Structures are given as structure tokens and as C-alpha cells.
PDB file of C-alpha atoms in Angstrom:
ATOM      1  CA  MET A   1       0.000   0.000   0.000  1.00 52.00           C
ATOM      2  CA  LEU A   2       2.831   2.407   0.816  1.00 70.00           C
ATOM      3  CA  LEU A   3       4.321   1.891  -2.645  1.00 83.00           C
ATOM      4  CA  LEU A   4       0.967   2.818  -4.161  1.00 86.00           C
ATOM      5  CA  PHE A   5       1.298   6.360  -2.798  1.00 87.00           C
ATOM      6  CA  ARG A   6       4.821   6.663  -4.208  1.00 87.00           C
ATOM      7  CA  PHE A   7       3.618   5.310  -7.536  1.00 88.00           C
ATOM      8  CA  LEU A   8       0.710   7.776  -7.724  1.00 88.00           C
ATOM      9  CA  LEU A   9       2.965  10.691  -6.778  1.00 87.00           C
ATOM     10  CA  ILE A  10       5.604   9.784  -9.360  1.00 86.00           C
ATOM     11  CA  MET A  11       2.993   9.299 -12.083  1.00 85.00           C
ATOM     12  CA  PHE A  12       1.472  12.692 -11.276  1.00 86.00           C
ATOM     13  CA  VAL A  13       4.872  14.401 -11.340  1.00 86.00           C
ATOM     14  CA  SER A  14       5.863  12.636 -14.591  1.00 85.00           C
ATOM     15  CA  ARG A  15       3.082  14.500 -16.417  1.00 84.00           C
ATOM     16  CA  PHE A  16       5.015  17.731 -15.812  1.00 86.00           C
ATOM     17  CA  ARG A  17       8.477  16.402 -16.563  1.00 90.00           C
ATOM     18  CA  SER A  18      10.039  16.644 -20.007  1.00 92.00           C
ATOM     19  CA  ARG A  19       9.143  14.077 -22.601  1.00 91.00           C
ATOM     20  CA  VAL A  20      11.642  11.286 -23.245  1.00 92.00           C
ATOM     21  CA  GLY A  21      12.240   9.341 -26.424  1.00 89.00           C
ATOM     22  CA  ALA A  22      12.462   5.594 -26.825  1.00 88.00           C
ATOM     23  CA  PHE A  23      16.241   5.601 -26.425  1.00 92.00           C
ATOM     24  CA  ASP A  24      16.567   8.251 -23.725  1.00 94.00           C
ATOM     25  CA  THR A  25      17.231   7.598 -20.053  1.00 96.00           C
ATOM     26  CA  SER A  26      14.747   8.522 -17.356  1.00 96.00           C
ATOM     27  CA  VAL A  27      15.869   9.159 -13.776  1.00 96.00           C
ATOM     28  CA  VAL A  28      13.595   8.794 -10.741  1.00 96.00           C
ATOM     29  CA  ARG A  29      14.742   9.634  -7.211  1.00 95.00           C
ATOM     30  CA  PHE A  30      13.602   7.635  -4.191  1.00 96.00           C
ATOM     31  CA  THR A  31      14.351   7.637  -0.474  1.00 96.00           C
ATOM     32  CA  VAL A  32      14.787   4.412   1.491  1.00 96.00           C
ATOM     33  CA  MET A  33      12.226   4.411   4.266  1.00 95.00           C
ATOM     34  CA  PRO A  34      12.522   2.115   7.312  1.00 95.00           C
ATOM     35  CA  TRP A  35       9.598  -0.007   6.082  1.00 94.00           C
ATOM     36  CA  ASP A  36      11.533  -0.667   2.837  1.00 94.00           C
ATOM     37  CA  CYS A  37      14.276  -2.448   4.780  1.00 95.00           C
ATOM     38  CA  ASP A  38      14.818  -6.079   5.675  1.00 94.00           C
ATOM     39  CA  LEU A  39      16.278  -7.577   8.858  1.00 93.00           C
ATOM     40  CA  ASN A  40      19.770  -6.450   7.817  1.00 93.00           C
ATOM     41  CA  ILE A  41      18.515  -2.848   7.949  1.00 95.00           C
ATOM     42  CA  HIS A  42      19.130  -2.181   4.264  1.00 96.00           C
ATOM     43  CA  LEU A  43      16.841  -1.941   1.241  1.00 95.00           C
ATOM     44  CA  ASN A  44      15.044  -5.242   0.742  1.00 95.00           C
ATOM     45  CA  ALA A  45      15.965  -7.048  -2.491  1.00 94.00           C
ATOM     46  CA  GLY A  46      12.326  -7.265  -3.553  1.00 93.00           C
ATOM     47  CA  ARG A  47      11.837  -3.558  -2.952  1.00 95.00           C
ATOM     48  CA  TYR A  48      14.500  -2.809  -5.575  1.00 96.00           C
ATOM     49  CA  VAL A  49      12.326  -4.614  -8.109  1.00 95.00           C
ATOM     50  CA  SER A  50       9.233  -2.700  -6.971  1.00 94.00           C
ATOM     51  CA  PHE A  51      11.047   0.628  -7.354  1.00 96.00           C
ATOM     52  CA  MET A  52      12.181  -0.484 -10.799  1.00 96.00           C
ATOM     53  CA  ASP A  53       8.556  -1.282 -11.693  1.00 94.00           C
ATOM     54  CA  ILE A  54       7.548   2.251 -10.726  1.00 94.00           C
ATOM     55  CA  SER A  55      10.465   3.677 -12.709  1.00 95.00           C
ATOM     56  CA  ARG A  56       9.484   1.661 -15.778  1.00 95.00           C
ATOM     57  CA  ILE A  57       5.915   2.968 -15.710  1.00 92.00           C
ATOM     58  CA  GLU A  58       7.232   6.513 -15.138  1.00 94.00           C
ATOM     59  CA  PHE A  59       9.421   6.078 -18.224  1.00 95.00           C
ATOM     60  CA  MET A  60       6.391   5.029 -20.263  1.00 94.00           C
ATOM     61  CA  GLY A  61       4.473   8.002 -18.877  1.00 93.00           C
ATOM     62  CA  ARG A  62       7.207  10.405 -19.917  1.00 93.00           C
ATOM     63  CA  MET A  63       7.237   8.853 -23.376  1.00 92.00           C
ATOM     64  CA  ARG A  64       3.538   9.833 -23.425  1.00 92.00           C
ATOM     65  CA  VAL A  65       2.650   6.273 -24.397  1.00 92.00           C
ATOM     66  CA  PHE A  66       1.357   4.842 -21.097  1.00 92.00           C
ATOM     67  CA  SER A  67      -2.080   6.480 -21.294  1.00 91.00           C
ATOM     68  CA  LYS A  68      -2.434   5.427 -24.954  1.00 94.00           C
ATOM     69  CA  ILE A  69      -1.709   1.828 -23.986  1.00 95.00           C
ATOM     70  CA  ILE A  70      -4.221   1.886 -21.125  1.00 94.00           C
ATOM     71  CA  LYS A  71      -6.926   3.505 -23.291  1.00 95.00           C
ATOM     72  CA  ARG A  72      -6.653   0.573 -25.718  1.00 96.00           C
ATOM     73  CA  GLY A  73      -7.242  -1.872 -22.892  1.00 96.00           C
ATOM     74  CA  TRP A  74      -3.641  -3.048 -23.024  1.00 96.00           C
ATOM     75  CA  ARG A  75      -1.490  -3.629 -19.950  1.00 96.00           C
ATOM     76  CA  PRO A  76       2.280  -3.790 -19.473  1.00 95.00           C
ATOM     77  CA  VAL A  77       3.248  -7.132 -17.923  1.00 95.00           C
ATOM     78  CA  ALA A  78       6.680  -7.998 -16.520  1.00 94.00           C
ATOM     79  CA  GLY A  79       7.979 -11.310 -17.791  1.00 94.00           C
ATOM     80  CA  GLY A  80      11.172 -11.739 -15.844  1.00 94.00           C
ATOM     81  CA  CYS A  81      14.214 -10.023 -14.458  1.00 96.00           C
ATOM     82  CA  VAL A  82      17.848 -10.645 -13.735  1.00 96.00           C
ATOM     83  CA  MET A  83      19.209  -8.683 -10.767  1.00 97.00           C
ATOM     84  CA  ARG A  84      22.729  -7.886  -9.659  1.00 97.00           C
ATOM     85  CA  TYR A  85      23.251  -6.336  -6.218  1.00 96.00           C
ATOM     86  CA  ARG A  86      26.492  -4.533  -5.371  1.00 96.00           C
ATOM     87  CA  ARG A  87      26.024  -2.010  -2.554  1.00 96.00           C
ATOM     88  CA  SER A  88      23.548  -1.614   0.280  1.00 96.00           C
ATOM     89  CA  LEU A  89      21.129   1.264   0.575  1.00 97.00           C
ATOM     90  CA  LEU A  90      20.423   2.228   4.180  1.00 97.00           C
ATOM     91  CA  PRO A  91      17.378   3.904   5.759  1.00 97.00           C
ATOM     92  CA  PHE A  92      16.829   7.512   4.671  1.00 97.00           C
ATOM     93  CA  GLU A  93      19.442   7.335   1.905  1.00 97.00           C
ATOM     94  CA  ARG A  94      18.364   8.879  -1.366  1.00 98.00           C
ATOM     95  CA  PHE A  95      19.049   7.019  -4.589  1.00 98.00           C
ATOM     96  CA  ASP A  96      18.222   7.268  -8.273  1.00 98.00           C
ATOM     97  CA  ILE A  97      16.986   4.650 -10.686  1.00 98.00           C
ATOM     98  CA  ARG A  98      18.080   5.212 -14.270  1.00 98.00           C
ATOM     99  CA  THR A  99      15.805   3.472 -16.762  1.00 98.00           C
ATOM    100  CA  ARG A 100      16.413   2.875 -20.443  1.00 97.00           C
ATOM    101  CA  VAL A 101      15.236   0.571 -23.203  1.00 97.00           C
ATOM    102  CA  LEU A 102      17.868  -1.867 -24.433  1.00 97.00           C
ATOM    103  CA  GLY A 103      15.767  -3.089 -27.349  1.00 96.00           C
ATOM    104  CA  TRP A 104      13.016  -5.508 -28.263  1.00 96.00           C
ATOM    105  CA  ASP A 105      12.232  -8.609 -30.261  1.00 94.00           C
ATOM    106  CA  GLU A 106       8.950  -9.840 -31.743  1.00 93.00           C
ATOM    107  CA  LYS A 107       7.419 -10.308 -28.266  1.00 95.00           C
ATOM    108  CA  TRP A 108       9.423  -8.662 -25.470  1.00 96.00           C
ATOM    109  CA  TYR A 109      10.851  -5.273 -24.563  1.00 97.00           C
ATOM    110  CA  TYR A 110      14.130  -5.417 -22.634  1.00 97.00           C
ATOM    111  CA  MET A 111      14.901  -2.619 -20.196  1.00 97.00           C
ATOM    112  CA  GLU A 112      17.777  -1.782 -17.890  1.00 98.00           C
ATOM    113  CA  HIS A 113      17.328  -0.204 -14.467  1.00 98.00           C
ATOM    114  CA  VAL A 114      20.383   1.015 -12.571  1.00 98.00           C
ATOM    115  CA  ALA A 115      20.010   1.986  -8.906  1.00 98.00           C
ATOM    116  CA  GLU A 116      22.682   4.529  -7.964  1.00 98.00           C
ATOM    117  CA  ARG A 117      23.620   6.462  -4.863  1.00 97.00           C
ATOM    118  CA  ASN A 118      25.806   9.513  -5.514  1.00 95.00           C
ATOM    119  CA  GLY A 119      26.840   8.087  -8.887  1.00 94.00           C
ATOM    120  CA  THR A 120      27.826   4.694  -7.439  1.00 97.00           C
ATOM    121  CA  MET A 121      25.977   1.674  -8.784  1.00 97.00           C
ATOM    122  CA  CYS A 122      24.101  -0.232  -6.059  1.00 97.00           C
ATOM    123  CA  ALA A 123      22.076  -2.636  -8.201  1.00 97.00           C
ATOM    124  CA  VAL A 124      21.245  -3.354 -11.829  1.00 98.00           C
ATOM    125  CA  GLY A 125      18.097  -5.032 -13.075  1.00 97.00           C
ATOM    126  CA  ILE A 126      17.478  -6.205 -16.616  1.00 97.00           C
ATOM    127  CA  MET A 127      13.735  -6.638 -17.090  1.00 97.00           C
ATOM    128  CA  ARG A 128      11.643  -7.908 -19.905  1.00 96.00           C
ATOM    129  CA  LEU A 129       8.055  -6.931 -20.409  1.00 96.00           C
ATOM    130  CA  LEU A 130       5.334  -7.312 -22.942  1.00 96.00           C
ATOM    131  CA  ILE A 131       2.113  -5.510 -23.647  1.00 96.00           C
ATOM    132  CA  LYS A 132      -0.950  -7.678 -23.171  1.00 97.00           C
ATOM    133  CA  GLY A 133      -4.211  -6.967 -24.972  1.00 94.00           C
ATOM    134  CA  LYS A 134      -7.646  -8.547 -24.807  1.00 93.00           C
ATOM    135  CA  ASP A 135      -6.716 -10.855 -27.681  1.00 92.00           C
ATOM    136  CA  GLY A 136      -3.240 -11.743 -26.436  1.00 95.00           C
ATOM    137  CA  ASN A 137       0.188 -10.192 -26.676  1.00 96.00           C
ATOM    138  CA  VAL A 138       0.593  -6.964 -28.624  1.00 96.00           C
ATOM    139  CA  PRO A 139       3.774  -7.000 -30.751  1.00 95.00           C
ATOM    140  CA  PRO A 140       6.280  -4.228 -29.985  1.00 94.00           C
ATOM    141  CA  SER A 141       6.026  -3.077 -33.597  1.00 93.00           C
ATOM    142  CA  GLU A 142       2.359  -2.204 -32.980  1.00 93.00           C
ATOM    143  CA  VAL A 143       3.064  -0.525 -29.642  1.00 94.00           C
ATOM    144  CA  ASN A 144       5.947   1.472 -31.138  1.00 93.00           C
ATOM    145  CA  LYS A 145       3.531   3.120 -33.576  1.00 92.00           C
ATOM    146  CA  LEU A 146       2.117   4.979 -30.559  1.00 92.00           C
ATOM    147  CA  THR A 147       5.464   6.655 -29.820  1.00 88.00           C
ATOM    148  CA  LYS A 148       6.850   9.799 -31.402  1.00 85.00           C
ATOM    149  CA  GLU A 149       9.505   7.671 -33.131  1.00 84.00           C
ATOM    150  CA  GLY A 150       6.913   5.385 -34.749  1.00 82.00           C
ATOM    151  CA  ASP A 151       7.655   1.839 -35.833  1.00 82.00           C
ATOM    152  CA  ILE A 152      11.444   1.909 -35.645  1.00 89.00           C
ATOM    153  CA  PRO A 153      13.813  -1.062 -35.642  1.00 92.00           C
ATOM    154  CA  SER A 154      15.277  -2.261 -32.379  1.00 94.00           C
ATOM    155  CA  PRO A 155      18.933  -1.648 -31.681  1.00 94.00           C
ATOM    156  CA  ALA A 156      20.988  -4.804 -31.433  1.00 96.00           C
ATOM    157  CA  LEU A 157      20.310  -6.488 -28.110  1.00 96.00           C
ATOM    158  CA  PRO A 158      23.366  -6.943 -25.864  1.00 96.00           C
ATOM    159  CA  GLU A 159      24.895 -10.426 -25.831  1.00 97.00           C
ATOM    160  CA  PHE A 160      23.826 -10.917 -22.210  1.00 95.00           C
ATOM    161  CA  VAL A 161      20.178 -10.273 -23.105  1.00 96.00           C
ATOM    162  CA  LEU A 162      20.321 -12.619 -26.092  1.00 95.00           C
ATOM    163  CA  ARG A 163      21.741 -15.411 -23.939  1.00 95.00           C
ATOM    164  CA  TRP A 164      19.144 -14.800 -21.210  1.00 95.00           C
ATOM    165  CA  ARG A 165      16.333 -14.841 -23.794  1.00 94.00           C
ATOM    166  CA  ASP A 166      17.646 -18.098 -25.271  1.00 92.00           C
ATOM    167  CA  LEU A 167      17.887 -19.688 -21.823  1.00 91.00           C
ATOM    168  CA  GLU A 168      14.309 -18.665 -21.032  1.00 89.00           C
ATOM    169  CA  THR A 169      13.055 -20.476 -24.143  1.00 85.00           C
ATOM    170  CA  LEU A 170      14.577 -23.727 -22.818  1.00 85.00           C
ATOM    171  CA  ARG A 171      12.216 -23.799 -19.810  1.00 75.00           C
TER     172      ARG A 171
END
């Protein structure tokens, strides 16, 4: 419930922030609250993912595509993530999450979220998401038509993402 208030605040503020393009980076600032911490008194691993979820939706809002997706009855759905944790974030520390699109294939978007404190990387999450419609998955090529860039080709996906995608298909 507490994340809901942060989400609503960030979505409201994003309406007044500058527009970002598909290949820009969006930065959202958060503060670690005591209820975000685990028994080790640092930011809970799952909370990183929740903050990254909020940052991803904020990115879509600043692209001015989120409301268009929702109006069509589509929903963004996370399909997996790979996390790397490097430094702890303690109560009341402020940190940024930098979000950018790495690319997409015929089904998934791949995004990178970097949590930083004073320019030092604390965690990195590579997420994949798709857009789900009433009749199934909506291809990225169709979603991209809603952006200012239009239906553009994906940049080459990093080797790590390609290997992760291939491993996921083996399940």
C-alpha cells in the first residue's frame, strides 16, 4: 500500500516532466524508508524490483505512451528479471533509478534499471516486459507506432540479453 502512494505521486509528477524518447534515459529519485528495509537494515531485495517497476511505468508516462496503452485496454506485464546487487542502501538514503530501453524482439521489450547512490551503482536489473491486450500479446512493432519515433527497428540487443532470452526459451 505504501508503494501505491509513491507510484501515484511519481505518475502525477511525470506529467510535468520533459518528454523522453524511446532511447533516452529517465531518472527517478527515491528515499529508502525504514519499512523498505529487511532484517539487515538495508533496502530489501524485492523492494528494488518494486522501485524499478515504478520507474518503468514513469518512463512510459514520460514517453507519453502509457495512457495510450491503457486507453486501448492493453497492460504492461513484466515477464522476468535478472538482478545484480552490489552495494547496500540504508534507511533515509536517497538514490536514483536510471531506466532505459535496451531493445526488443517480436514479443518482449528489454529494459535496464540502474540503482545509484551519488553516482555509485548499487544494483542493476534487466527486465523484460510485454504488452498484453484482450486478444493476447501486442507485438512491440504495434506498440511502437504509438510513440513519437513510430515503428522503428530495435537496436541490437546486448549479448547478455540474447543469452538470457535463449535460456528462457529452454524452460
